[in-house]
JSON list of N, CA and C in Angstrom, two decimals:
[
{"chain": "A", "resi": 1, "resn": "MET", "atom": "N", "xyz": [-5.36, 2.58, 21.30]},
{"chain": "A", "resi": 1, "resn": "MET", "atom": "CA", "xyz": [-4.44, 1.72, 20.61]},
{"chain": "A", "resi": 1, "resn": "MET", "atom": "C", "xyz": [-3.30, 1.37, 21.56]},
{"chain": "A", "resi": 2, "resn": "LYS", "atom": "N", "xyz": [-2.97, 0.12, 21.63]},
{"chain": "A", "resi": 2, "resn": "LYS", "atom": "CA", "xyz": [-1.89, -0.34, 22.49]},
{"chain": "A", "resi": 2, "resn": "LYS", "atom": "C", "xyz": [-0.60, -0.38, 21.69]},
{"chain": "A", "resi": 3, "resn": "PHE", "atom": "N", "xyz": [0.45, 0.27, 22.20]},
{"chain": "A", "resi": 3, "resn": "PHE", "atom": "CA", "xyz": [1.72, 0.28, 21.51]},
{"chain": "A", "resi": 3, "resn": "PHE", "atom": "C", "xyz": [2.53, -0.94, 21.90]},
{"chain": "A", "resi": 4, "resn": "ALA", "atom": "N", "xyz": [3.28, -1.45, 20.95]},
{"chain": "A", "resi": 4, "resn": "ALA", "atom": "CA", "xyz": [4.09, -2.64, 21.19]},
{"chain": "A", "resi": 4, "resn": "ALA", "atom": "C", "xyz": [5.52, -2.37, 20.74]},
{"chain": "A", "resi": 5, "resn": "SER", "atom": "N", "xyz": [6.44, -3.00, 21.37]},
{"chain": "A", "resi": 5, "resn": "SER", "atom": "CA", "xyz": [7.84, -2.86, 21.00]},
{"chain": "A", "resi": 5, "resn": "SER", "atom": "C", "xyz": [8.17, -3.87, 19.90]},
{"chain": "A", "resi": 6, "resn": "PRO", "atom": "N", "xyz": [9.22, -3.62, 19.10]},
{"chain": "A", "resi": 6, "resn": "PRO", "atom": "CA", "xyz": [9.57, -4.59, 18.07]},
{"chain": "A", "resi": 6, "resn": "PRO", "atom": "C", "xyz": [10.08, -5.91, 18.66]},
{"chain": "A", "resi": 7, "resn": "HIS", "atom": "N", "xyz": [10.34, -5.92, 19.95]},
{"chain": "A", "resi": 7, "resn": "HIS", "atom": "CA", "xyz": [10.84, -7.12, 20.60]},
{"chain": "A", "resi": 7, "resn": "HIS", "atom": "C", "xyz": [9.73, -7.94, 21.24]},
{"chain": "A", "resi": 8, "resn": "THR", "atom": "N", "xyz": [8.51, -7.57, 20.98]},
{"chain": "A", "resi": 8, "resn": "THR", "atom": "CA", "xyz": [7.38, -8.27, 21.57]},
{"chain": "A", "resi": 8, "resn": "THR", "atom": "C", "xyz": [7.21, -9.63, 20.92]},
{"chain": "A", "resi": 9, "resn": "LEU", "atom": "N", "xyz": [6.58, -10.53, 21.62]},
{"chain": "A", "resi": 9, "resn": "LEU", "atom": "CA", "xyz": [6.33, -11.85, 21.07]},
{"chain": "A", "resi": 9, "resn": "LEU", "atom": "C", "xyz": [5.22, -11.81, 20.03]},
{"chain": "A", "resi": 10, "resn": "ASP", "atom": "N", "xyz": [4.40, -10.80, 20.09]},
{"chain": "A", "resi": 10, "resn": "ASP", "atom": "CA", "xyz": [3.29, -10.67, 19.15]},
{"chain": "A", "resi": 10, "resn": "ASP", "atom": "C", "xyz": [3.72, -9.79, 17.99]},
{"chain": "A", "resi": 11, "resn": "LYS", "atom": "N", "xyz": [4.39, -10.40, 17.02]},
{"chain": "A", "resi": 11, "resn": "LYS", "atom": "CA", "xyz": [4.92, -9.65, 15.88]},
{"chain": "A", "resi": 11, "resn": "LYS", "atom": "C", "xyz": [3.80, -9.00, 15.07]},
{"chain": "A", "resi": 12, "resn": "LYS", "atom": "N", "xyz": [2.68, -9.66, 14.94]},
{"chain": "A", "resi": 12, "resn": "LYS", "atom": "CA", "xyz": [1.56, -9.11, 14.18]},
{"chain": "A", "resi": 12, "resn": "LYS", "atom": "C", "xyz": [1.07, -7.81, 14.81]},
{"chain": "A", "resi": 13, "resn": "GLN", "atom": "N", "xyz": [1.00, -7.76, 16.13]},
{"chain": "A", "resi": 13, "resn": "GLN", "atom": "CA", "xyz": [0.58, -6.54, 16.81]},
{"chain": "A", "resi": 13, "resn": "GLN", "atom": "C", "xyz": [1.56, -5.41, 16.54]},
{"chain": "A", "resi": 14, "resn": "PHE", "atom": "N", "xyz": [2.86, -5.71, 16.56]},
{"chain": "A", "resi": 14, "resn": "PHE", "atom": "CA", "xyz": [3.86, -4.68, 16.28]},
{"chain": "A", "resi": 14, "resn": "PHE", "atom": "C", "xyz": [3.72, -4.18, 14.85]},
{"chain": "A", "resi": 15, "resn": "GLU", "atom": "N", "xyz": [3.53, -5.09, 13.88]},
{"chain": "A", "resi": 15, "resn": "GLU", "atom": "CA", "xyz": [3.40, -4.68, 12.49]},
{"chain": "A", "resi": 15, "resn": "GLU", "atom": "C", "xyz": [2.16, -3.82, 12.29]},
{"chain": "A", "resi": 16, "resn": "ASP", "atom": "N", "xyz": [1.05, -4.18, 12.92]},
{"chain": "A", "resi": 16, "resn": "ASP", "atom": "CA", "xyz": [-0.17, -3.39, 12.81]},
{"chain": "A", "resi": 16, "resn": "ASP", "atom": "C", "xyz": [0.04, -2.00, 13.39]},
{"chain": "A", "resi": 17, "resn": "THR", "atom": "N", "xyz": [0.67, -1.91, 14.55]},
{"chain": "A", "resi": 17, "resn": "THR", "atom": "CA", "xyz": [0.93, -0.63, 15.19]},
{"chain": "A", "resi": 17, "resn": "THR", "atom": "C", "xyz": [1.81, 0.23, 14.31]},
{"chain": "A", "resi": 18, "resn": "TYR", "atom": "N", "xyz": [2.85, -0.36, 13.74]},
{"chain": "A", "resi": 18, "resn": "TYR", "atom": "CA", "xyz": [3.77, 0.37, 12.87]},
{"chain": "A", "resi": 18, "resn": "TYR", "atom": "C", "xyz": [3.04, 0.88, 11.63]},
{"chain": "A", "resi": 19, "resn": "LEU", "atom": "N", "xyz": [2.18, 0.05, 11.05]},
{"chain": "A", "resi": 19, "resn": "LEU", "atom": "CA", "xyz": [1.41, 0.45, 9.88]},
{"chain": "A", "resi": 19, "resn": "LEU", "atom": "C", "xyz": [0.52, 1.65, 10.20]},
{"chain": "A", "resi": 20, "resn": "PHE", "atom": "N", "xyz": [-0.17, 1.60, 11.34]},
{"chain": "A", "resi": 20, "resn": "PHE", "atom": "CA", "xyz": [-1.02, 2.71, 11.73]},
{"chain": "A", "resi": 20, "resn": "PHE", "atom": "C", "xyz": [-0.21, 3.98, 11.96]},
{"chain": "A", "resi": 21, "resn": "GLN", "atom": "N", "xyz": [0.98, 3.86, 12.52]},
{"chain": "A", "resi": 21, "resn": "GLN", "atom": "CA", "xyz": [1.83, 5.03, 12.73]},
{"chain": "A", "resi": 21, "resn": "GLN", "atom": "C", "xyz": [2.25, 5.62, 11.39]},
{"chain": "A", "resi": 22, "resn": "MET", "atom": "N", "xyz": [2.58, 4.77, 10.42]},
{"chain": "A", "resi": 22, "resn": "MET", "atom": "CA", "xyz": [2.95, 5.26, 9.09]},
{"chain": "A", "resi": 22, "resn": "MET", "atom": "C", "xyz": [1.78, 5.97, 8.43]},
{"chain": "A", "resi": 23, "resn": "LEU", "atom": "N", "xyz": [0.58, 5.41, 8.55]},
{"chain": "A", "resi": 23, "resn": "LEU", "atom": "CA", "xyz": [-0.60, 6.05, 7.98]},
{"chain": "A", "resi": 23, "resn": "LEU", "atom": "C", "xyz": [-0.87, 7.38, 8.66]},
{"chain": "A", "resi": 24, "resn": "ASP", "atom": "N", "xyz": [-0.75, 7.43, 9.98]},
{"chain": "A", "resi": 24, "resn": "ASP", "atom": "CA", "xyz": [-0.95, 8.69, 10.70]},
{"chain": "A", "resi": 24, "resn": "ASP", "atom": "C", "xyz": [0.04, 9.75, 10.23]},
{"chain": "A", "resi": 25, "resn": "ASN", "atom": "N", "xyz": [1.30, 9.35, 10.05]},
{"chain": "A", "resi": 25, "resn": "ASN", "atom": "CA", "xyz": [2.31, 10.30, 9.57]},
{"chain": "A", "resi": 25, "resn": "ASN", "atom": "C", "xyz": [1.98, 10.79, 8.17]},
{"chain": "A", "resi": 26, "resn": "GLY", "atom": "N", "xyz": [1.51, 9.89, 7.31]},
{"chain": "A", "resi": 26, "resn": "GLY", "atom": "CA", "xyz": [1.13, 10.29, 5.96]},
{"chain": "A", "resi": 26, "resn": "GLY", "atom": "C", "xyz": [-0.04, 11.26, 5.95]},
{"chain": "A", "resi": 27, "resn": "ILE", "atom": "N", "xyz": [-1.01, 11.00, 6.78]},
{"chain": "A", "resi": 27, "resn": "ILE", "atom": "CA", "xyz": [-2.17, 11.90, 6.88]},
{"chain": "A", "resi": 27, "resn": "ILE", "atom": "C", "xyz": [-1.73, 13.26, 7.42]},
{"chain": "A", "resi": 28, "resn": "ALA", "atom": "N", "xyz": [-0.85, 13.27, 8.41]},
{"chain": "A", "resi": 28, "resn": "ALA", "atom": "CA", "xyz": [-0.36, 14.53, 8.96]},
{"chain": "A", "resi": 28, "resn": "ALA", "atom": "C", "xyz": [0.41, 15.32, 7.89]},
{"chain": "A", "resi": 29, "resn": "ASP", "atom": "N", "xyz": [1.20, 14.62, 7.07]},
{"chain": "A", "resi": 29, "resn": "ASP", "atom": "CA", "xyz": [1.92, 15.30, 5.98]},
{"chain": "A", "resi": 29, "resn": "ASP", "atom": "C", "xyz": [0.95, 15.92, 4.98]},
{"chain": "A", "resi": 30, "resn": "MET", "atom": "N", "xyz": [-0.11, 15.19, 4.63]},
{"chain": "A", "resi": 30, "resn": "MET", "atom": "CA", "xyz": [-1.10, 15.73, 3.69]},
{"chain": "A", "resi": 30, "resn": "MET", "atom": "C", "xyz": [-1.79, 16.96, 4.28]},
{"chain": "A", "resi": 31, "resn": "ASN", "atom": "N", "xyz": [-2.14, 16.90, 5.55]},
{"chain": "A", "resi": 31, "resn": "ASN", "atom": "CA", "xyz": [-2.81, 18.03, 6.20]},
{"chain": "A", "resi": 31, "resn": "ASN", "atom": "C", "xyz": [-1.89, 19.25, 6.27]},
{"chain": "A", "resi": 32, "resn": "ALA", "atom": "N", "xyz": [-0.58, 19.01, 6.39]},
{"chain": "A", "resi": 32, "resn": "ALA", "atom": "CA", "xyz": [0.37, 20.11, 6.49]},
{"chain": "A", "resi": 32, "resn": "ALA", "atom": "C", "xyz": [0.82, 20.60, 5.11]},
{"chain": "A", "resi": 33, "resn": "GLY", "atom": "N", "xyz": [0.34, 19.96, 4.03]},
{"chain": "A", "resi": 33, "resn": "GLY", "atom": "CA", "xyz": [0.70, 20.38, 2.68]},
{"chain": "A", "resi": 33, "resn": "GLY", "atom": "C", "xyz": [2.06, 19.89, 2.23]},
{"chain": "A", "resi": 34, "resn": "ARG", "atom": "N", "xyz": [2.58, 18.84, 2.87]},
{"chain": "A", "resi": 34, "resn": "ARG", "atom": "CA", "xyz": [3.89, 18.31, 2.50]},
{"chain": "A", "resi": 34, "resn": "ARG", "atom": "C", "xyz": [3.75, 17.09, 1.59]},
{"chain": "A", "resi": 35, "resn": "GLU", "atom": "N", "xyz": [2.87, 17.17, 0.65]},
{"chain": "A", "resi": 35, "resn": "GLU", "atom": "CA", "xyz": [2.68, 16.04, -0.26]},
{"chain": "A", "resi": 35, "resn": "GLU", "atom": "C", "xyz": [3.25, 16.39, -1.62]},
{"chain": "A", "resi": 36, "resn": "LEU", "atom": "N", "xyz": [3.66, 15.36, -2.35]},
{"chain": "A", "resi": 36, "resn": "LEU", "atom": "CA", "xyz": [4.21, 15.53, -3.69]},
{"chain": "A", "resi": 36, "resn": "LEU", "atom": "C", "xyz": [3.13, 15.20, -4.72]},
{"chain": "A", "resi": 37, "resn": "PRO", "atom": "N", "xyz": [3.20, 15.83, -5.88]},
{"chain": "A", "resi": 37, "resn": "PRO", "atom": "CA", "xyz": [2.34, 15.38, -6.97]},
{"chain": "A", "resi": 37, "resn": "PRO", "atom": "C", "xyz": [2.66, 13.91, -7.28]},
{"chain": "A", "resi": 38, "resn": "LEU", "atom": "N", "xyz": [1.71, 13.19, -7.83]},
{"chain": "A", "resi": 38, "resn": "LEU", "atom": "CA", "xyz": [1.84, 11.75, -8.04]},
{"chain": "A", "resi": 38, "resn": "LEU", "atom": "C", "xyz": [3.09, 11.40, -8.84]},
{"chain": "A", "resi": 39, "resn": "ALA", "atom": "N", "xyz": [3.35, 12.08, -9.93]},
{"chain": "A", "resi": 39, "resn": "ALA", "atom": "CA", "xyz": [4.51, 11.77, -10.77]},
{"chain": "A", "resi": 39, "resn": "ALA", "atom": "C", "xyz": [5.81, 11.97, -9.98]},
{"chain": "A", "resi": 40, "resn": "ASP", "atom": "N", "xyz": [5.90, 13.04, -9.20]},
{"chain": "A", "resi": 40, "resn": "ASP", "atom": "CA", "xyz": [7.09, 13.29, -8.39]},
{"chain": "A", "resi": 40, "resn": "ASP", "atom": "C", "xyz": [7.25, 12.24, -7.30]},
{"chain": "A", "resi": 41, "resn": "ALA", "atom": "N", "xyz": [6.13, 11.80, -6.74]},
{"chain": "A", "resi": 41, "resn": "ALA", "atom": "CA", "xyz": [6.19, 10.78, -5.69]},
{"chain": "A", "resi": 41, "resn": "ALA", "atom": "C", "xyz": [6.74, 9.47, -6.25]},
{"chain": "A", "resi": 42, "resn": "PHE", "atom": "N", "xyz": [6.26, 9.07, -7.43]},
{"chain": "A", "resi": 42, "resn": "PHE", "atom": "CA", "xyz": [6.77, 7.84, -8.03]},
{"chain": "A", "resi": 42, "resn": "PHE", "atom": "C", "xyz": [8.24, 7.97, -8.41]},
{"chain": "A", "resi": 43, "resn": "GLN", "atom": "N", "xyz": [8.66, 9.14, -8.85]},
{"chain": "A", "resi": 43, "resn": "GLN", "atom": "CA", "xyz": [10.07, 9.37, -9.17]},
{"chain": "A", "resi": 43, "resn": "GLN", "atom": "C", "xyz": [10.91, 9.23, -7.91]},
{"chain": "A", "resi": 44, "resn": "LYS", "atom": "N", "xyz": [10.44, 9.77, -6.81]},
{"chain": "A", "resi": 44, "resn": "LYS", "atom": "CA", "xyz": [11.17, 9.69, -5.53]},
{"chain": "A", "resi": 44, "resn": "LYS", "atom": "C", "xyz": [11.25, 8.24, -5.06]},
{"chain": "A", "resi": 45, "resn": "VAL", "atom": "N", "xyz": [10.16, 7.48, -5.20]},
{"chain": "A", "resi": 45, "resn": "VAL", "atom": "CA", "xyz": [10.17, 6.08, -4.82]},
{"chain": "A", "resi": 45, "resn": "VAL", "atom": "C", "xyz": [11.20, 5.31, -5.65]},
{"chain": "A", "resi": 46, "resn": "THR", "atom": "N", "xyz": [11.26, 5.59, -6.94]},
{"chain": "A", "resi": 46, "resn": "THR", "atom": "CA", "xyz": [12.23, 4.94, -7.81]},
{"chain": "A", "resi": 46, "resn": "THR", "atom": "C", "xyz": [13.66, 5.25, -7.38]},
{"chain": "A", "resi": 47, "resn": "GLU", "atom": "N", "xyz": [13.91, 6.52, -7.07]},
{"chain": "A", "resi": 47, "resn": "GLU", "atom": "CA", "xyz": [15.25, 6.91, -6.61]},
{"chain": "A", "resi": 47, "resn": "GLU", "atom": "C", "xyz": [15.63, 6.20, -5.32]},
{"chain": "A", "resi": 48, "resn": "LEU", "atom": "N", "xyz": [14.69, 6.13, -4.38]},
{"chain": "A", "resi": 48, "resn": "LEU", "atom": "CA", "xyz": [14.98, 5.47, -3.11]},
{"chain": "A", "resi": 48, "resn": "LEU", "atom": "C", "xyz": [15.23, 3.98, -3.28]},
{"chain": "A", "resi": 49, "resn": "ARG", "atom": "N", "xyz": [14.46, 3.33, -4.17]},
{"chain": "A", "resi": 49, "resn": "ARG", "atom": "CA", "xyz": [14.68, 1.91, -4.44]},
{"chain": "A", "resi": 49, "resn": "ARG", "atom": "C", "xyz": [16.04, 1.66, -5.06]},
{"chain": "A", "resi": 50, "resn": "GLU", "atom": "N", "xyz": [16.43, 2.50, -6.01]},
{"chain": "A", "resi": 50, "resn": "GLU", "atom": "CA", "xyz": [17.75, 2.35, -6.65]},
{"chain": "A", "resi": 50, "resn": "GLU", "atom": "C", "xyz": [18.86, 2.55, -5.63]},
{"chain": "A", "resi": 51, "resn": "HIS", "atom": "N", "xyz": [18.69, 3.54, -4.77]},
{"chain": "A", "resi": 51, "resn": "HIS", "atom": "CA", "xyz": [19.69, 3.80, -3.73]},
{"chain": "A", "resi": 51, "resn": "HIS", "atom": "C", "xyz": [19.81, 2.60, -2.79]},
{"chain": "A", "resi": 52, "resn": "ARG", "atom": "N", "xyz": [18.67, 2.02, -2.44]},
{"chain": "A", "resi": 52, "resn": "ARG", "atom": "CA", "xyz": [18.68, 0.86, -1.54]},
{"chain": "A", "resi": 52, "resn": "ARG", "atom": "C", "xyz": [19.33, -0.35, -2.21]},
{"chain": "A", "resi": 53, "resn": "ARG", "atom": "N", "xyz": [19.03, -0.58, -3.49]},
{"chain": "A", "resi": 53, "resn": "ARG", "atom": "CA", "xyz": [19.64, -1.69, -4.22]},
{"chain": "A", "resi": 53, "resn": "ARG", "atom": "C", "xyz": [21.14, -1.53, -4.31]},
{"chain": "A", "resi": 54, "resn": "ASN", "atom": "N", "xyz": [21.59, -0.31, -4.60]},
{"chain": "A", "resi": 54, "resn": "ASN", "atom": "CA", "xyz": [23.03, -0.06, -4.72]},
{"chain": "A", "resi": 54, "resn": "ASN", "atom": "C", "xyz": [23.74, -0.22, -3.38]},
{"chain": "A", "resi": 55, "resn": "ALA", "atom": "N", "xyz": [23.05, 0.07, -2.30]},
{"chain": "A", "resi": 55, "resn": "ALA", "atom": "CA", "xyz": [23.66, -0.06, -0.97]},
{"chain": "A", "resi": 55, "resn": "ALA", "atom": "C", "xyz": [23.89, -1.53, -0.62]},
{"chain": "A", "resi": 56, "resn": "ARG", "atom": "N", "xyz": [23.06, -2.42, -1.16]},
{"chain": "A", "resi": 56, "resn": "ARG", "atom": "CA", "xyz": [23.21, -3.84, -0.87]},
{"chain": "A", "resi": 56, "resn": "ARG", "atom": "C", "xyz": [24.39, -4.46, -1.59]},
{"chain": "A", "resi": 57, "resn": "LEU", "atom": "N", "xyz": [24.80, -3.87, -2.69]},
{"chain": "A", "resi": 57, "resn": "LEU", "atom": "CA", "xyz": [25.88, -4.44, -3.50]},
{"chain": "A", "resi": 57, "resn": "LEU", "atom": "C", "xyz": [27.21, -4.26, -2.90]}
]
């Protein structure tokens, strides 16, 4: 896999690389047992979204 910087002219390549890195991190978390039950995960996502919305105001 070729890594690209966010300043590259090929934005699609950077986005693909970033997506793969996020997936790799998620898989590593699952293998290490750092995963949340589904209900807790959705609650955490909701909290993070609310925090982000409030930060924009």
